[in-house]
Each structure stands twice: as C-alpha cells, then as structure tokens.
GROMACS .gro file of C-alpha atoms in nm:
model
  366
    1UNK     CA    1   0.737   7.945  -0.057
    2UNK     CA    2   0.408   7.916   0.124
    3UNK     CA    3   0.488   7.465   0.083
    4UNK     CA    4   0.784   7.556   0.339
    5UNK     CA    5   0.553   7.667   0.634
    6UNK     CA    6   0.462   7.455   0.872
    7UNK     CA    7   0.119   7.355   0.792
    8UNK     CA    8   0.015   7.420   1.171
    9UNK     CA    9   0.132   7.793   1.114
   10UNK     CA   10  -0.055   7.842   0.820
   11UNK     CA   11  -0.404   8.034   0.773
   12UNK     CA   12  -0.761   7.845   0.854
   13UNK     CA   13  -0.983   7.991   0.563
   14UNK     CA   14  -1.301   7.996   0.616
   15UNK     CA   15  -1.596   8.027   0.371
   16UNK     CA   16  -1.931   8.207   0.482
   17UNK     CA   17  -2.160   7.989   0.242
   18UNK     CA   18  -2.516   8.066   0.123
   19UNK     CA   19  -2.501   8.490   0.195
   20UNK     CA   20  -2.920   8.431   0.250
   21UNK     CA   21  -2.850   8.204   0.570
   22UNK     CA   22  -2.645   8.188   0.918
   23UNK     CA   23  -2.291   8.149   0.751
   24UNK     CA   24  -2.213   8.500   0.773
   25UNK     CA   25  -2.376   8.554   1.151
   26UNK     CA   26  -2.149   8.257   1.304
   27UNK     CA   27  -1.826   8.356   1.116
   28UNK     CA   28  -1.865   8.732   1.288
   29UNK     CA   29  -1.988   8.540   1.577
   30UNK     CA   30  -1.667   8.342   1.605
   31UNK     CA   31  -1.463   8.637   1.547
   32UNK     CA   32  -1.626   8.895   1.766
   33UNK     CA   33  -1.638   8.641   2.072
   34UNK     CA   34  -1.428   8.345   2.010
   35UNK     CA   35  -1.123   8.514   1.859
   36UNK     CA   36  -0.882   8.492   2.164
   37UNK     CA   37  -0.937   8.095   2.156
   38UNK     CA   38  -0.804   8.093   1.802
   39UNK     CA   39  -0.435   8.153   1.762
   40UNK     CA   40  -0.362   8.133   1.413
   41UNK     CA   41  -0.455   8.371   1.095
   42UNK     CA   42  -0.792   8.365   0.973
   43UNK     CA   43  -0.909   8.409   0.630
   44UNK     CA   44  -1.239   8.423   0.494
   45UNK     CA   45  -1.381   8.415   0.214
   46UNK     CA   46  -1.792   8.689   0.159
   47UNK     CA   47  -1.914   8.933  -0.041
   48UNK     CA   48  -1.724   9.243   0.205
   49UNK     CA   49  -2.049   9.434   0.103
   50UNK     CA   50  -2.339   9.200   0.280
   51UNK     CA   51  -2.070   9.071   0.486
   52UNK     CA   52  -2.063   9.428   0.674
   53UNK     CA   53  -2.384   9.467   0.606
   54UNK     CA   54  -2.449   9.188   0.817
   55UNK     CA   55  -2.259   9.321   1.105
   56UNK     CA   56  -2.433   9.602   1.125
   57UNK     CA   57  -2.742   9.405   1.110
   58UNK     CA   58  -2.591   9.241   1.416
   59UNK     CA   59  -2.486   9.526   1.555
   60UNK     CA   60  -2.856   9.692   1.599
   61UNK     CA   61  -2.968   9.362   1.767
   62UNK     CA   62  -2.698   9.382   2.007
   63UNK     CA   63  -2.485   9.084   1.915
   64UNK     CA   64  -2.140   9.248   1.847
   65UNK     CA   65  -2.035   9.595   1.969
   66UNK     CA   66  -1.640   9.567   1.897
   67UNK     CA   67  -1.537   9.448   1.608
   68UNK     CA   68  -1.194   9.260   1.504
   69UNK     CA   69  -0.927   9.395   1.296
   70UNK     CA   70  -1.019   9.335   0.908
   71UNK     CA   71  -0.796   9.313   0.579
   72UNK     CA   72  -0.959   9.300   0.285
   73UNK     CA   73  -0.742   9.145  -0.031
   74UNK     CA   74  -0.813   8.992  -0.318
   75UNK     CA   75  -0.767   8.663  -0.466
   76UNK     CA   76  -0.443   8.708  -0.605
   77UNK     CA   77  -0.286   8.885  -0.305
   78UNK     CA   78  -0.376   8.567  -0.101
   79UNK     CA   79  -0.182   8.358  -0.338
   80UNK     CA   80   0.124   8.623  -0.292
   81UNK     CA   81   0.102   8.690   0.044
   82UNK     CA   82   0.443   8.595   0.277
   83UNK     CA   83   0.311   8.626   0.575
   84UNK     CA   84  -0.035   8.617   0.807
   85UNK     CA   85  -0.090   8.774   1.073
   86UNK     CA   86  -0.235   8.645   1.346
   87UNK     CA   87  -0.466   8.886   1.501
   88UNK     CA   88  -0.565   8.996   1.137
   89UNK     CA   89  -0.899   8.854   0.951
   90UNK     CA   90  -0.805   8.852   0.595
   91UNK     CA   91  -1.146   8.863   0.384
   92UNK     CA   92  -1.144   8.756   0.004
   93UNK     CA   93  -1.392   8.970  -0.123
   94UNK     CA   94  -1.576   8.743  -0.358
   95UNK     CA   95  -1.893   8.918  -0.517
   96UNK     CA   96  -2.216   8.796  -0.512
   97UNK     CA   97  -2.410   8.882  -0.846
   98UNK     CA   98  -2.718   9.025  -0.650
   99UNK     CA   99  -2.773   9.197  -0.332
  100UNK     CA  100  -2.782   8.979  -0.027
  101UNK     CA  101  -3.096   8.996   0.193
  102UNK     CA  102  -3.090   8.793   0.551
  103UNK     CA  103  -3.313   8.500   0.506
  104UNK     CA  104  -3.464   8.538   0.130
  105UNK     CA  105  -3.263   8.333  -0.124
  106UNK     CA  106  -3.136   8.412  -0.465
  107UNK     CA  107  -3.034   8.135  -0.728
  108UNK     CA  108  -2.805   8.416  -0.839
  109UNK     CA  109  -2.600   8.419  -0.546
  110UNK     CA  110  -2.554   8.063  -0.589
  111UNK     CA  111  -2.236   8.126  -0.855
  112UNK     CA  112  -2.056   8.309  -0.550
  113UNK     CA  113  -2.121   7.999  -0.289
  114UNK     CA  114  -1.931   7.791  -0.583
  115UNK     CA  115  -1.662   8.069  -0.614
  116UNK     CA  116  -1.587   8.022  -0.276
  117UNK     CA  117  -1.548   7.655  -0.251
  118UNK     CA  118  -1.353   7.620  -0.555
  119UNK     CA  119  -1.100   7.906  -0.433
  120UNK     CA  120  -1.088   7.740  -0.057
  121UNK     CA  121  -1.022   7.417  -0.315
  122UNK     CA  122  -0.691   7.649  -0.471
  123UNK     CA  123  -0.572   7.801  -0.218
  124UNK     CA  124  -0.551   7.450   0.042
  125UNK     CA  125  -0.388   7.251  -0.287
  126UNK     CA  126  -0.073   7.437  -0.270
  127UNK     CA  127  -0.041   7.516   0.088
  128UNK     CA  128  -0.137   7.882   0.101
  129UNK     CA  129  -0.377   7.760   0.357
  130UNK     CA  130  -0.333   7.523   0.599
  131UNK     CA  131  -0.726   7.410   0.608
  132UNK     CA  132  -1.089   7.474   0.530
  133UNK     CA  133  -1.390   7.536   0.726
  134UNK     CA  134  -1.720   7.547   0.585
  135UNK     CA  135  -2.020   7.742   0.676
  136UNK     CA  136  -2.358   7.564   0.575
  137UNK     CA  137  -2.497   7.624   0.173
  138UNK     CA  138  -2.786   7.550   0.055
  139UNK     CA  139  -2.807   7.256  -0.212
  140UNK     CA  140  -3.149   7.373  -0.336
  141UNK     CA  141  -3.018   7.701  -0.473
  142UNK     CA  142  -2.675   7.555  -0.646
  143UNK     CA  143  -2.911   7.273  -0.794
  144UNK     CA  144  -3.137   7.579  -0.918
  145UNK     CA  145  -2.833   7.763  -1.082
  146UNK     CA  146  -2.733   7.479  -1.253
  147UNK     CA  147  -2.421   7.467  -1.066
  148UNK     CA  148  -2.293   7.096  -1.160
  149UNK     CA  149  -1.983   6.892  -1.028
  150UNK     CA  150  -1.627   6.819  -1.235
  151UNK     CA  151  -1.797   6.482  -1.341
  152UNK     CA  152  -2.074   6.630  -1.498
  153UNK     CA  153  -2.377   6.580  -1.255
  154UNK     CA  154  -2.605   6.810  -1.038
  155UNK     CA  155  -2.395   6.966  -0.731
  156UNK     CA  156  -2.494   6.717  -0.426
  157UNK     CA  157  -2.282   6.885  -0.132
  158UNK     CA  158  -1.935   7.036  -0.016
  159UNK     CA  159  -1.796   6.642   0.021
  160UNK     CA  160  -1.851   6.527  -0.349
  161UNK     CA  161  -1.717   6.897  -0.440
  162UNK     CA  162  -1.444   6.841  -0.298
  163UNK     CA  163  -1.395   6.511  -0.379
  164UNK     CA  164  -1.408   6.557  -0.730
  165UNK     CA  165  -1.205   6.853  -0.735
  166UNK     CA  166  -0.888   6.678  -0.496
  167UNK     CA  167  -0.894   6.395  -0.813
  168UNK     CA  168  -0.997   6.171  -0.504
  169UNK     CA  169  -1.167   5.865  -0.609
  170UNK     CA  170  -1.317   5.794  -0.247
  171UNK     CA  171  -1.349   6.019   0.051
  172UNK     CA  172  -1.499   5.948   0.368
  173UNK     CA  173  -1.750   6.157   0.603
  174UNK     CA  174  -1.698   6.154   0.970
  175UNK     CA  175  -1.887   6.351   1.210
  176UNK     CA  176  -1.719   6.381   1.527
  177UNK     CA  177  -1.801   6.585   1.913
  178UNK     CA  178  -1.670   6.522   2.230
  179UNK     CA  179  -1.827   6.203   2.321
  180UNK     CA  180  -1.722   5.989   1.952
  181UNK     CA  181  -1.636   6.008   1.635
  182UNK     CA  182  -1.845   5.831   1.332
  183UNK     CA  183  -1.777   5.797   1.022
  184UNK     CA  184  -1.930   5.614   0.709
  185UNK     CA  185  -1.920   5.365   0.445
  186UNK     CA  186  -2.235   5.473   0.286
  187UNK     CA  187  -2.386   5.869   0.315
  188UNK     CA  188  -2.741   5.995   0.156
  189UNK     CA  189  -2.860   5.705  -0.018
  190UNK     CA  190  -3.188   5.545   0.029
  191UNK     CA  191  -3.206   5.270   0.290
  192UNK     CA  192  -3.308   5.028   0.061
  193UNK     CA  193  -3.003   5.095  -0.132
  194UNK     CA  194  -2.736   5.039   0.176
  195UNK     CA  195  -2.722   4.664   0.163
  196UNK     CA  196  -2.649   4.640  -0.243
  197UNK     CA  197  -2.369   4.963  -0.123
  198UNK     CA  198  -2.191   4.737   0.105
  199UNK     CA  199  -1.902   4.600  -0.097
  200UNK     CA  200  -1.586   4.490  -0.015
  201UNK     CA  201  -1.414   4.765  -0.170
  202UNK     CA  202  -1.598   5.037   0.003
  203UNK     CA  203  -1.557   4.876   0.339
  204UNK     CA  204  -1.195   4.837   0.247
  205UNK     CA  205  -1.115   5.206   0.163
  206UNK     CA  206  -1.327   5.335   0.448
  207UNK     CA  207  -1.140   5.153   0.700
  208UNK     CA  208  -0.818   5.241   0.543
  209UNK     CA  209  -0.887   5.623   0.517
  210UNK     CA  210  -1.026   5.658   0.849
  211UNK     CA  211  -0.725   5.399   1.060
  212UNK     CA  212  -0.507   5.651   0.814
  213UNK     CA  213  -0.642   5.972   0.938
  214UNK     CA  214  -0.678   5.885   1.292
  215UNK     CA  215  -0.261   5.824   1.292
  216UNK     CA  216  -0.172   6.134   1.035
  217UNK     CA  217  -0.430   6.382   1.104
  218UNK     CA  218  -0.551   6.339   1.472
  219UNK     CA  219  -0.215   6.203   1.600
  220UNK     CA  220  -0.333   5.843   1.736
  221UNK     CA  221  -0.027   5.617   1.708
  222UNK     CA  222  -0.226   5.336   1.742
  223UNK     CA  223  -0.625   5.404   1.682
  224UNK     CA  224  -0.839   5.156   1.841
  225UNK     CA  225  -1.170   5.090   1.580
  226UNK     CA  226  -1.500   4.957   1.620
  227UNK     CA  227  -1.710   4.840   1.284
  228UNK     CA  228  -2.102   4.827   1.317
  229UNK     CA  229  -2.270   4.520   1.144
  230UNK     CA  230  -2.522   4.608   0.849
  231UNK     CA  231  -2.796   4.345   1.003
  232UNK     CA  232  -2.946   4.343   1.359
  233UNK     CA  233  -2.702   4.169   1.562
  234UNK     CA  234  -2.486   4.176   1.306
  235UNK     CA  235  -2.646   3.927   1.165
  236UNK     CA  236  -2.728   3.684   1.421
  237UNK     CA  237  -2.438   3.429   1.267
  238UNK     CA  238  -2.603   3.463   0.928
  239UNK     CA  239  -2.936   3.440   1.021
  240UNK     CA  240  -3.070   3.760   1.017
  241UNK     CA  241  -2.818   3.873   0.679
  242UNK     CA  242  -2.514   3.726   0.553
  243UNK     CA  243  -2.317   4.064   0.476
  244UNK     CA  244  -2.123   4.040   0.805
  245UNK     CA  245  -1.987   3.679   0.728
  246UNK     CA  246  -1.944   3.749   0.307
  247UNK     CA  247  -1.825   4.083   0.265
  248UNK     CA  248  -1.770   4.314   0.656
  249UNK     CA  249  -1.595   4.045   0.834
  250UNK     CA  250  -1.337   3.884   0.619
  251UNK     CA  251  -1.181   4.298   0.514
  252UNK     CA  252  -1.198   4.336   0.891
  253UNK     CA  253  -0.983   4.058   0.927
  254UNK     CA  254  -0.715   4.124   0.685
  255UNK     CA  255  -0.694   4.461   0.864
  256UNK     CA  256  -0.625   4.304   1.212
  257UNK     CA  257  -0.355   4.040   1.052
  258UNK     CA  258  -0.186   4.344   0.911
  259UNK     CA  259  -0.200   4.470   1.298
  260UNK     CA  260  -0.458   4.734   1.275
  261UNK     CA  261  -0.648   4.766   1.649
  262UNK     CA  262  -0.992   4.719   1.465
  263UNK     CA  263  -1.280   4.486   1.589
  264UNK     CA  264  -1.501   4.273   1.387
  265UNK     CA  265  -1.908   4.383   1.318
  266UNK     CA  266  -2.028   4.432   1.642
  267UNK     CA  267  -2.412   4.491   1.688
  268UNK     CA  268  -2.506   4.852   1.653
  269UNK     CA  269  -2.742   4.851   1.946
  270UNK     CA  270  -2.468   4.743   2.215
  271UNK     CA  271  -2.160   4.924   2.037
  272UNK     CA  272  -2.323   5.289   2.118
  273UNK     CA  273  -2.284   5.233   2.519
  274UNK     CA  274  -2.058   5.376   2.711
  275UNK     CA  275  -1.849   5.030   2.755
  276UNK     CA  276  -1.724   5.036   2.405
  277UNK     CA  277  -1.760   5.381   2.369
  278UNK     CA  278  -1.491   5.479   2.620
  279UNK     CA  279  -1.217   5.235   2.423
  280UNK     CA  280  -1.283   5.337   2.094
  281UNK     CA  281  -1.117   5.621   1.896
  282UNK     CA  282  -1.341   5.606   1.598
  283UNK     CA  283  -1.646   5.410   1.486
  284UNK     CA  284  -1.730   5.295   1.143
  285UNK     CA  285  -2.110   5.297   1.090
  286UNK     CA  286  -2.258   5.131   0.747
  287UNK     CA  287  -2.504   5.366   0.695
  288UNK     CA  288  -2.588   5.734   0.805
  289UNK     CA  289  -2.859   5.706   1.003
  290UNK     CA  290  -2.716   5.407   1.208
  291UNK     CA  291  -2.411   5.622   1.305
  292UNK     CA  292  -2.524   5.987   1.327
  293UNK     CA  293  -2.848   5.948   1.528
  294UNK     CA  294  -2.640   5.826   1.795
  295UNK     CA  295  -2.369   6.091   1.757
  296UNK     CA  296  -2.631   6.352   1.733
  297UNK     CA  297  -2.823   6.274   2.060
  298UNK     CA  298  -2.469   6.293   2.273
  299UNK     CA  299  -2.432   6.664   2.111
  300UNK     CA  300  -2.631   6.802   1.826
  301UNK     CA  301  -2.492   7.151   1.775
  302UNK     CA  302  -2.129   7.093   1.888
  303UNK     CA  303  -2.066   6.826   1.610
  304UNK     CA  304  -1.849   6.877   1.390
  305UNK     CA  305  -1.817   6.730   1.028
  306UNK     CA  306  -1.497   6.627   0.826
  307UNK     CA  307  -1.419   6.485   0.508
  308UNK     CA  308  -1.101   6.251   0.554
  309UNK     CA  309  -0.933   6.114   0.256
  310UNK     CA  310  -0.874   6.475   0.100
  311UNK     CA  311  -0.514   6.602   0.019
  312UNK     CA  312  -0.592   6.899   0.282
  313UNK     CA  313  -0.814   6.913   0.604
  314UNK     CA  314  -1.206   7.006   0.598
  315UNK     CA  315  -1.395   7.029   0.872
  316UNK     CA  316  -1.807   7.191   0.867
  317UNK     CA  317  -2.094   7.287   1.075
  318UNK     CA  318  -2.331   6.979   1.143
  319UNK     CA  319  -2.597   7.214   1.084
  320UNK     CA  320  -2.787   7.428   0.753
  321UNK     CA  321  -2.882   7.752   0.641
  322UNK     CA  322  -3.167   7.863   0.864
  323UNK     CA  323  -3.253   8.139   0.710
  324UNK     CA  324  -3.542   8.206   0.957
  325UNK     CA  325  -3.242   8.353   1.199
  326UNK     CA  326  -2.981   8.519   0.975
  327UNK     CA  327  -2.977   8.857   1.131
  328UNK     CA  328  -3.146   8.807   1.429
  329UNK     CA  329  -2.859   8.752   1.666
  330UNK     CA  330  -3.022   8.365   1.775
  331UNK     CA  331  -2.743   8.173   1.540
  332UNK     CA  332  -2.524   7.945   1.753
  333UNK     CA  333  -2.163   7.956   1.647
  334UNK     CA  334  -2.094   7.642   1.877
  335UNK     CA  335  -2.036   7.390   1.570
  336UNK     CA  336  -1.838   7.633   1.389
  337UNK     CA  337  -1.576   7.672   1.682
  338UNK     CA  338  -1.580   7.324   1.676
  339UNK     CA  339  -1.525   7.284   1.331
  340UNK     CA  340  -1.198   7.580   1.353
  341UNK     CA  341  -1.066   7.368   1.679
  342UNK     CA  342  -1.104   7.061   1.508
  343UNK     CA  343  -0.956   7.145   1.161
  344UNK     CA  344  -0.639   7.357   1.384
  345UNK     CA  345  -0.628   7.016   1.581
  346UNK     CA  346  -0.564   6.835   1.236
  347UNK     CA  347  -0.354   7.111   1.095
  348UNK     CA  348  -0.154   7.055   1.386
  349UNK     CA  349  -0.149   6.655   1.390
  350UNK     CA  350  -0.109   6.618   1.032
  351UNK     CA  351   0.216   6.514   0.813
  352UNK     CA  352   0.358   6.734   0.574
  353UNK     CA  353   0.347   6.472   0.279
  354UNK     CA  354   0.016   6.327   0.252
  355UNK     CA  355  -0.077   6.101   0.041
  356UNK     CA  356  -0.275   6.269  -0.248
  357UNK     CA  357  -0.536   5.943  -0.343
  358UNK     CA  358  -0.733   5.699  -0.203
  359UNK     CA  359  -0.500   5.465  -0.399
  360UNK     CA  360  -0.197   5.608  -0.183
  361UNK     CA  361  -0.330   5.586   0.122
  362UNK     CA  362  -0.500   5.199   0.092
  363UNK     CA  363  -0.120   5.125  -0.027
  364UNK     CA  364   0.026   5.247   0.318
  365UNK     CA  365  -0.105   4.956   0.515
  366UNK     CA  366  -0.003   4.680   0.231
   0.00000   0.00000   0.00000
C-alpha cells in the first residue's frame, strides 16, 4: 500500500533528538515559521509532553504565537495510516523515561533518542515515509546509557546507526550548502590514521556511491566530480606521498574509462576556488577536515548533512545540541530547513527501486 505512493508524495519524518537540547526549538521553529515553504506531510517523532512543554516555553519568550495544526498518533497508526495530510503535523508520541528540562541532560532520556532513530529506521524501510531528517543528539549521553550499535560497539553517531541498521556495508557522509557539496572517504578518525584509511576499496565505493547519488537522488544526468589528493599537491608526482600515484589515481581512472565525468587528485589548496568550484557538482575530500573547513567557511549554519548510500534519504543539521539555548528563543532553524529542502529535493529526484547495498550500487557502473 504505502510502496505504491510516489515517494515524492510521501511524509518527511522528522526526529527532535536529545529532548535536553535545540531539536525540539528548531522543529517548532520550522513549523511555526517555515511551514508554507514545505508542501508535503510532516511527521515527527517527541515526547508530546516536553514537546508542548517546549512551546510554551517558546511561547513566553515570544518566539511562536500561532501554532500549526497537530495530530498526535501512535506508532502503529503511522504504519496503518492511508493517507497524510498535508497541512497536518503528525507527532509519534515516543516517551522519554524522565522529565525533560531545557538544557540539563539525562542519560535516561537517552533510550527515547534511540527509539526515535530506530522507528525513523522502520518506518523509511518500507516506504511509510518518504525520508528522514535529523535533529542534533548528543553522543555523550547514548554512550552513558550504554546505548550500543547492531554490531556490538558503543553508539558513535546517526551515520553508523543507520548504517548498520540499512545492512549497508559502506555509507558515505556528504555535507552540502549552496556554494558545494563534500563528501568523504574517511570521517572522525585521527589524522594520523587517514593515510593507512586510504585504500583502494574505500576510494572505490565512495566514488561509486556519491557519482550514484548525484544521478538517482539529486537528478544530475551526468555529475561532473572533482577528487582531492591525500598529500600537498597531491603529491608533488610522488614526491611529497605516493598515495595519489598507488592507490587515488589508478580507481579514478577506471571510473573515467567507464565514462564517469570525474577528475584525477587535484591539489586541495587550488580545487576550493571558485574556478573549479563553479564546474563541479560534488567534491570528494580524503579526510574531514580537508573538505568541511572549506564547506563550512562558505556557510556554517545553512549546511546541510546527508548520508548517501542508504536504502532511503537522510539529511541532518550541521550543527549539535546547545543546550545553553534550548528555550530561549536564540536557536537558528536555518540548517534544519535546509536539511527538509534538501531531503524533499532527494525525495523528489530519487528512483523508486534503489539499490539496497553498497554491493548493488558499485555493480551499476560495471
């Protein structure tokens, strides 16, 4: 039933995150002020007792003053509902063990934040919604619970959560705003731990999930790709680092003789100017720091941050908890309408049959 609507019709669900922090403030942000940008249903997923606690909070301050039309259902009515509708917020009430106070956090709120990411996990596997959007968590607090991923160790973030529960063997990160989009072969390792990272596989499935996405999900017939080297000047013809000519280069060229619009490793310090910038559709950075300070100078705040590779679209805030604003009005919900326009952009540019592994998706340009 819900596999036969269009994916672009479909619900954006949208999970508040740590209660303690901003997640809450932006959502009712978004949907007190930004509503009339977003055309299709919303669902989210809070505790509806600190979640309207929290609008009142916001109310005194003077944030909100009329509020949007809300349905509260529970998980199983999501799963049976036929039809959204569109200028309806449909909240999941999902409990927190504790009460929620603005800005003081509780490891026992932590098993809620999980709740909620494994039902946005549910509900996006068999189509009842047509994408996710994250509100910030924070890591500290599920590591404190004892909250630990499919595979056994300590929760690390939304991406490897979601990794592991898709079955997905690799995913990739992107971060994305209006002047590029970035995304990564390596994420939060140590630098001295990038060069060993750099394998031929990983290069290989991170080009091949991000040239994929950029045709399936963002609608680029033919995405043009630039590749950062690992070593200053990518390596100065071997002299400053041999990665580019033993492991970057030679998958970079198998992609181009299978037709792929993707350069060789260009030097990181002349890729990030506007010259290459204005020809390039995405950029493939080897390691975080060498992509996202960049990205982040040219718009921290509006960025927005995806997870490509998974069998549904995820998009999140580029930002965390702060808990030093949650009910105080002085939350920006700029990354978050990002992150909604992005993820309806995707919904919207997306196929119908996506490949469900990394395996899949590598075996599309073979």
């Amino acid at each position: 039933m819900n596999d036969a609507m269009p994916t672009a019709s479909k619900p954006l669900l949208i999970t508040t995150g740590e209660p303690a922090g901003i997640g809450m403030d932006i959502v009712i942000d978004v949907l007190c002020h930004h509503r009339d940008e977003l055309s299709m249903p919303i669902v989210i997923t809070a505790d509806v007792t600190a979640f309207f606690q929290r609008m009142s909070e916001l109310k005194v301050v003077g944030l909100i003053d009329e509020m949007p039309i809300f349905r509260v259902i529970d998980e199983q009515e999501v799963f049976d509902t036929n039809q959204f509708l569109a200028d309806c917020v449909y909240i999941i009430h999902t409990p927190c063990n504790d009460a929620v106070i603005s800005g003081k956090l509780n490891v026992q709120n932590a098993y809620m934040v999980e709740r909620q990411l494994r039902l946005a996990h549910n509900l996006a596997s068999v189509g009842v919604v047509g994408a996710i959007v994250t509100a910030p968590i924070q890591k500290s607090v599920m590591i404190d619970a004892g909250i630990h991923l499919d595979d056994g160790q300590m929760f690390c973030g939304h991406t490897e959560y979601f990794m592991q529960k898709a079955g997905c063997d690799k995913v990739v990160m992107m971060l994305a705003n209006a002047k590029m989009r970035v995304a990564l072969v390596t994420t939060h390792i140590p630098l001295r731990m990038v060069a060993d990272a750099i394998t031929t596989i990983e290069v290989q499935q991170t080009v091949a999930i991000t040239e994929w996405a950029m045709r399936e999900q963002f609608g680029i017939k033919h995405p043009k790709i630039l590749v950062c080297g690992l070593n200053p000047h990518a390596g100065e013809g071997g002299h400053l680092g041999d990665e580019e000519i033993c492991i970057i280069n030679p998958v970079l060229q198998a992609f181009r003789d299978k037709g792929v619009d993707i350069s060789l490793a260009m030097p990181a310090d002349t890729l990030f100017t506007d010259k290459y910038l204005s020809q390039a559709d995405a950029i493939i950075a080897m390691y975080h720091d060498q992509g996202l300070a960049p990205l982040k100078s040219h718009g921290f705040g509006d960025t927005v941050n995806i997870t490509l590779g998974l069998p549904y679209v995820r998009t999140s805030v580029d930002h965390g908890t702060a808990l030093d604003l949650a009910g105080t009005g002085r939350a920006s919900s700029s990354s978050l309408v990002q992150a909604i326009k992005m993820a309806h952009q995707m919904m919207s540019g997306k196929q119908e049959n996506q490949p469900t592994t990394t395996q899949n998706i590598i075996s599309l340009k073979e």
